[in-house]
mmCIF file of C-alpha atoms and ligand atoms in Angstrom:
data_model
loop_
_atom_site.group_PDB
_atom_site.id
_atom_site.type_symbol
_atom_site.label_atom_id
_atom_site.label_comp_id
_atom_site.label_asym_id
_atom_site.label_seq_id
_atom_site.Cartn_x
_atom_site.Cartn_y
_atom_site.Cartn_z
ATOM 1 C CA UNK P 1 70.951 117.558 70.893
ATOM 2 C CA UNK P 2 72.095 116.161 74.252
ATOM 3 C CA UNK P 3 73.911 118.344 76.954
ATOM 4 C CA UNK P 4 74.866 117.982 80.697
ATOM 5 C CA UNK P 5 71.760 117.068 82.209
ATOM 6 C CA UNK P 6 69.272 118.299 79.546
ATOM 7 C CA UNK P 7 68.261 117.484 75.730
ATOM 8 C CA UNK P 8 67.385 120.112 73.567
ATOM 9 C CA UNK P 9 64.459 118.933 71.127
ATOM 10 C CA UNK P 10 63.705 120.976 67.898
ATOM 11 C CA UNK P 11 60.335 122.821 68.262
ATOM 12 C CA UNK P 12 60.991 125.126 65.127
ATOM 13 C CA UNK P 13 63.364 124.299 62.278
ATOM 14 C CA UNK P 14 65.254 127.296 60.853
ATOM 15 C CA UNK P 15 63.968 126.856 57.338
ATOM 16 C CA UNK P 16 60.257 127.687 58.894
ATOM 17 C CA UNK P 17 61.508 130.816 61.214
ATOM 18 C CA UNK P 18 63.062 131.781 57.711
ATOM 19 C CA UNK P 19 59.864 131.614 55.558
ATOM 20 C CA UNK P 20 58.277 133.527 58.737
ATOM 21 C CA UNK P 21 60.458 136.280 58.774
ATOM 22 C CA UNK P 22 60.197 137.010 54.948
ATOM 23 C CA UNK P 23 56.289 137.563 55.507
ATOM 24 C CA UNK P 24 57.230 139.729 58.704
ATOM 25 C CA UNK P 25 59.126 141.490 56.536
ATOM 26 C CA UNK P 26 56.730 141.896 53.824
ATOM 27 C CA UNK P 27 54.163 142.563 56.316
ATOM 28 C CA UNK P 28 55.647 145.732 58.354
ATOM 29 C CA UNK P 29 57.340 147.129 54.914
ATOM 30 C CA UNK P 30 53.696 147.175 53.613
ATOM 31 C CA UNK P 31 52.509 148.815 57.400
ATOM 32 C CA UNK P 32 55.240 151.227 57.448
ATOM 33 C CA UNK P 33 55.700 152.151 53.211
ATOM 34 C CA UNK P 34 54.838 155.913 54.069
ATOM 35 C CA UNK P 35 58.041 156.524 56.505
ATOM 36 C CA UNK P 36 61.533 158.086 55.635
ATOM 37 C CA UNK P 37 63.208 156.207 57.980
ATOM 38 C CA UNK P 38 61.993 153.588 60.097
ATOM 39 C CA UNK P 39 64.053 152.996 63.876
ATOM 40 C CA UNK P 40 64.141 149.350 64.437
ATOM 41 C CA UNK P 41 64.994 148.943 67.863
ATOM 42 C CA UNK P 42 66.165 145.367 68.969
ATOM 43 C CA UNK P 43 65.721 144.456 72.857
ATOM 44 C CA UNK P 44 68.716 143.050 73.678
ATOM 45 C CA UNK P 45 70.072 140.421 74.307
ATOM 46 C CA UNK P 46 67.967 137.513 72.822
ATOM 47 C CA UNK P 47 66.335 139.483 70.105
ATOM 48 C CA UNK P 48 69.612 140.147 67.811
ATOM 49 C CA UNK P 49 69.749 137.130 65.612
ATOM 50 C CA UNK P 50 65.842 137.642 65.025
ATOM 51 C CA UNK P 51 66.162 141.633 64.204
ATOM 52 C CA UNK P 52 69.644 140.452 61.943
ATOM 53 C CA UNK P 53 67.472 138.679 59.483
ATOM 54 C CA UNK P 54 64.253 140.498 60.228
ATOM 55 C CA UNK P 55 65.714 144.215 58.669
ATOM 56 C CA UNK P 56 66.946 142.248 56.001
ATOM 57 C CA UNK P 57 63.321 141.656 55.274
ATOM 58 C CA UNK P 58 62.328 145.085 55.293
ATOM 59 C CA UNK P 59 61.686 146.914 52.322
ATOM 60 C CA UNK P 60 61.578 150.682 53.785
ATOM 61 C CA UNK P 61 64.311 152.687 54.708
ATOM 62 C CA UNK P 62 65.710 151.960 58.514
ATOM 63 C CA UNK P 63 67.993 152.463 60.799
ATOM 64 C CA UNK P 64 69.005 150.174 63.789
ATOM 65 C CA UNK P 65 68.683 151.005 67.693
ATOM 66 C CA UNK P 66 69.403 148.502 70.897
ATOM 67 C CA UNK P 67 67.889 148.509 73.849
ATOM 68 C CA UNK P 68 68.632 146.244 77.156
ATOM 69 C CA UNK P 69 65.865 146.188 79.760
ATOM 70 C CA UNK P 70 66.002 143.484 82.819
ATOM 71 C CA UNK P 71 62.955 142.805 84.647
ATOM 72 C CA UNK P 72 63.417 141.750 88.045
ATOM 73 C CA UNK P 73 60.640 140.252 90.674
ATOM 74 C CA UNK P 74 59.354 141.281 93.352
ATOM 75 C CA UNK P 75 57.782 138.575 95.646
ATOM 76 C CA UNK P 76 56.360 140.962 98.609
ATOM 77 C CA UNK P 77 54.030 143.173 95.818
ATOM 78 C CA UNK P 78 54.547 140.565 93.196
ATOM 79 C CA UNK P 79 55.051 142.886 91.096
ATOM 80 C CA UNK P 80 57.655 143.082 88.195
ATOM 81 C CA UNK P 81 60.516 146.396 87.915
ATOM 82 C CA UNK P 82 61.865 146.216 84.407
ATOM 83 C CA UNK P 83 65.041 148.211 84.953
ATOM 84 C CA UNK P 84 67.167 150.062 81.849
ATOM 85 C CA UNK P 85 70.192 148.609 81.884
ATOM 86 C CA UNK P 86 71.256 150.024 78.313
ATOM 87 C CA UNK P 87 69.403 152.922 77.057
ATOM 88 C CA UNK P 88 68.798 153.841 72.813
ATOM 89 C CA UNK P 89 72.066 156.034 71.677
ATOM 90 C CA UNK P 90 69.283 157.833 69.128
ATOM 91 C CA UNK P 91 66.018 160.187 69.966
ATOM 92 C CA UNK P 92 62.542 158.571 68.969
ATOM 93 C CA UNK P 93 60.435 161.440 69.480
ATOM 94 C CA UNK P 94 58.009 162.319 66.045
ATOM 95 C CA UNK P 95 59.899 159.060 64.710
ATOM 96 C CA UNK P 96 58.636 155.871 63.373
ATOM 97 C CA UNK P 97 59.862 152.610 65.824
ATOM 98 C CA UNK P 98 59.520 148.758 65.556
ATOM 99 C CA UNK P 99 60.503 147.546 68.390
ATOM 100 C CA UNK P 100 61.700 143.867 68.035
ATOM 101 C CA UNK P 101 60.945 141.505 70.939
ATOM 102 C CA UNK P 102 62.253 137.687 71.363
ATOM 103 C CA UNK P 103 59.734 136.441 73.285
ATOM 104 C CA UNK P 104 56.497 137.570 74.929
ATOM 105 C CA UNK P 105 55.957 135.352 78.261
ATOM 106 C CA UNK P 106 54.548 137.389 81.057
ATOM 107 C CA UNK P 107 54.056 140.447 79.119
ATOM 108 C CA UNK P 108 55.813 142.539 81.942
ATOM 109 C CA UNK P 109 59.404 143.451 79.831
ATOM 110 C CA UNK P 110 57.495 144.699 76.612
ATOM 111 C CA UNK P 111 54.606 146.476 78.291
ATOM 112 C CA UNK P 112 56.535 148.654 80.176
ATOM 113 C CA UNK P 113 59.613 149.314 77.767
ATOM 114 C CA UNK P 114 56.206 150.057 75.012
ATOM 115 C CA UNK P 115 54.990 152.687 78.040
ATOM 116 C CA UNK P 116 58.794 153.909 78.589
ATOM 117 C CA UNK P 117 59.237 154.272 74.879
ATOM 118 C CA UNK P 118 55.884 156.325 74.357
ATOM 119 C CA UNK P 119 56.712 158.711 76.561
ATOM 120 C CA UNK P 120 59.168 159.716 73.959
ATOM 121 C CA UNK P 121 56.559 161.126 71.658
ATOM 122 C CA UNK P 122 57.432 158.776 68.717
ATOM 123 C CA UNK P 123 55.108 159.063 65.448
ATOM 124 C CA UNK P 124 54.013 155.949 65.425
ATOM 125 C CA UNK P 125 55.120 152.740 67.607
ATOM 126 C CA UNK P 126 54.521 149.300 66.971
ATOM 127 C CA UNK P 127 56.032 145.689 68.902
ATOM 128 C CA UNK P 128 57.114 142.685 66.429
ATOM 129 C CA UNK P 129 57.675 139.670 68.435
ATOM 130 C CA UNK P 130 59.184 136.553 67.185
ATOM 131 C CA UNK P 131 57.559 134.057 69.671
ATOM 132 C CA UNK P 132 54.367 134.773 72.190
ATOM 133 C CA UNK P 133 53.699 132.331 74.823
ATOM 134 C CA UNK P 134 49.984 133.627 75.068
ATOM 135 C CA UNK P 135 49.500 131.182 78.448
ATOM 136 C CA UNK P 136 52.153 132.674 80.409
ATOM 137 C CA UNK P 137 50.729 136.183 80.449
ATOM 138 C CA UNK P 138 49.967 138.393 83.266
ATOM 139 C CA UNK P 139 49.787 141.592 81.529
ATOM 140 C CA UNK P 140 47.492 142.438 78.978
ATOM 141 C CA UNK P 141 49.624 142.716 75.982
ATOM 142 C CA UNK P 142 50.256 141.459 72.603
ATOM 143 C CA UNK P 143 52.644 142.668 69.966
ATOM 144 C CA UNK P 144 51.060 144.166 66.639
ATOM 145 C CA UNK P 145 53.122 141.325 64.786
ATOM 146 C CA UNK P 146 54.340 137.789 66.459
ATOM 147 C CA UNK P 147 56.358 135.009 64.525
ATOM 148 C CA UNK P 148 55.010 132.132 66.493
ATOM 149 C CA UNK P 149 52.695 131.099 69.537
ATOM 150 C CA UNK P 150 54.370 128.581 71.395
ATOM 151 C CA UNK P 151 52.817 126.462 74.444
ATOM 152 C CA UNK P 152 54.561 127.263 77.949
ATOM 153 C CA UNK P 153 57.606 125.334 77.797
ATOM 154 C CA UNK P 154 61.089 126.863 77.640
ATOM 155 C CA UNK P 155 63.155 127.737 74.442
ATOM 156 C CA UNK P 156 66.501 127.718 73.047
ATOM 157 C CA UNK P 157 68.089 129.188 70.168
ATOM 158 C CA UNK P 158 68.151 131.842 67.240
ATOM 159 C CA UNK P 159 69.349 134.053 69.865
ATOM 160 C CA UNK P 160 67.491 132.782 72.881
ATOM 161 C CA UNK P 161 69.563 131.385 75.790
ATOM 162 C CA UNK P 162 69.732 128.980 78.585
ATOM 163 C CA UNK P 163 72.257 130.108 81.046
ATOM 164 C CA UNK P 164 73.763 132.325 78.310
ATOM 165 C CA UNK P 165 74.529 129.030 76.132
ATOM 166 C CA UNK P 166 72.576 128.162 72.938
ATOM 167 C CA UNK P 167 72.039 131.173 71.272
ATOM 168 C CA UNK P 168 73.697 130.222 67.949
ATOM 169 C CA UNK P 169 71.557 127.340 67.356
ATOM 170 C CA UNK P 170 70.138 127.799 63.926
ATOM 171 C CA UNK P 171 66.411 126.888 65.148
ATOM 172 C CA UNK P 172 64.441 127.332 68.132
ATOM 173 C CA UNK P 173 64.163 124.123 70.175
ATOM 174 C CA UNK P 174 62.682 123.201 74.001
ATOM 175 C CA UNK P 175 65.028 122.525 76.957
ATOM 176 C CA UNK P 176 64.089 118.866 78.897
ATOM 177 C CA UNK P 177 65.725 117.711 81.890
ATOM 178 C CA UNK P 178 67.151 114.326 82.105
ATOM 179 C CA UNK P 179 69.059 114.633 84.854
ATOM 180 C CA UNK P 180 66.606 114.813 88.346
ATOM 181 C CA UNK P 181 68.734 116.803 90.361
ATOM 182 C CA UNK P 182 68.645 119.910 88.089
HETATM 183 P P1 5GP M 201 58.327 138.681 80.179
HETATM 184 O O1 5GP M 201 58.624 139.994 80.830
HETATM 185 O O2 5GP M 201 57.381 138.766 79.006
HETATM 186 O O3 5GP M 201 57.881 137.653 81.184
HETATM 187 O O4 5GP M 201 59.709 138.105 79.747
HETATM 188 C C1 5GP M 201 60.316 138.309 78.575
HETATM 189 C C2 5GP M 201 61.743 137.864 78.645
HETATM 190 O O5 5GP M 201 61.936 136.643 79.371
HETATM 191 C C3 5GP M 201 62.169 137.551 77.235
HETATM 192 O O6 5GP M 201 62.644 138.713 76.598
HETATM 193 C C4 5GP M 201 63.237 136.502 77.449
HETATM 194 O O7 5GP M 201 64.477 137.126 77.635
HETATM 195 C C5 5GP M 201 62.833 135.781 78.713
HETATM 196 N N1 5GP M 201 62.130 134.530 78.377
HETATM 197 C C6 5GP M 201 60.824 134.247 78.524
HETATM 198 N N2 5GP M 201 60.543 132.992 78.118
HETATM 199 C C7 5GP M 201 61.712 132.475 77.689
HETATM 200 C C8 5GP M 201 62.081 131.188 77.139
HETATM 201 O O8 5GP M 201 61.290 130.265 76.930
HETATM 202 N N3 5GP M 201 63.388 131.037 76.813
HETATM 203 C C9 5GP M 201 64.325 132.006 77.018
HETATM 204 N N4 5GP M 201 65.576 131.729 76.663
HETATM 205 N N5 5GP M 201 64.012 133.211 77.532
HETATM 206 C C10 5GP M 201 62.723 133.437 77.864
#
């Protein structure tokens, strides 16, 4: 797929994230079979189309939460501030949560929205990502569940953007530049 400047090459074809996310699925309904009711909380933006097709998955009763977290830099510490921009509309506390990542890179968004969450006194909390980019990391972190580990390049699709564009691709593909200048 050819755009201004860039190609996007297919890295993951959306008949293999499909046959991933039905053993997710089968995977956490299995983990979680003891709960009433299971809050899936979706960090938004790029996790949607993954948590979409991942509840559908599910085999325990859940219900649906959204979260939007931005994690800003900061060169003079380098250090990372991941800011709430959109908070849960429910309560978490003695509750069951999956929270549903896009992608792991640094390990700076999840880590702290994990701490933020657990000071909410939920149950039980576990982290289902769909990809993990294990090189990029500078926290140590890893979500109880990923989809796929992916080398460090950046990716497009199934919700995942490139200057918002992209995120209705149907698979999960890698951003090249063609043109020098960008
Ligand atoms: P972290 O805090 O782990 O470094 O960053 C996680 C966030 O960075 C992800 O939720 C995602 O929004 C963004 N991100 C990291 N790598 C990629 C990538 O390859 N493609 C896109 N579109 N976003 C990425």
């Amino acid at each position: 797929m050819s755009q201004d400047g860039y190609v996007i090459d297919q890295m993951i074809s959306a008949k293999a994230i499909a046959a991933r996310v039905e053993a997710l699925g089968a995977e956490i309904t299995e983990a979680f079979r003891d709960t009433d009711r299971l809050v899936v909380v979706g960090l938004l933006r790029g996790s949607f189309v993954f948590i979409a097709d991942l509840i559908r998955e599910i085999g325990v009763p859940c219900e649906v939460d959204f979260l939007e977290a931005s994690s800003y830099g900061n060169e003079t510490t380098s250090t990372r501030e991941v800011r709430v921009l959109k908070d849960l509309r429910g309560t978490i506390g003695g509750r069951d949560v999956l929270v549903v990542e896009d992608i792991v890179d640094t390990g700076h968004t999840i880590s702290k929205v994990m701490e933020m969450l657990r000071a909410r006194a939920p149950r039980r909390i576990e982290c289902c990502a769909m990809l993990d980019k294990p090189s990029r990391r500078e926290v140590d972190v890893k979500a109880r569940w990923t989809g796929f580990e992916i080398p460090d390049e950046f990716v497009v699709g199934y919700g995942l953007d490139y200057a918002q564009n992209h995120r209705n691709l149907p698979f999960i593909g890698t951003v090249r530049f063609t043109d020098p200048q960008k």
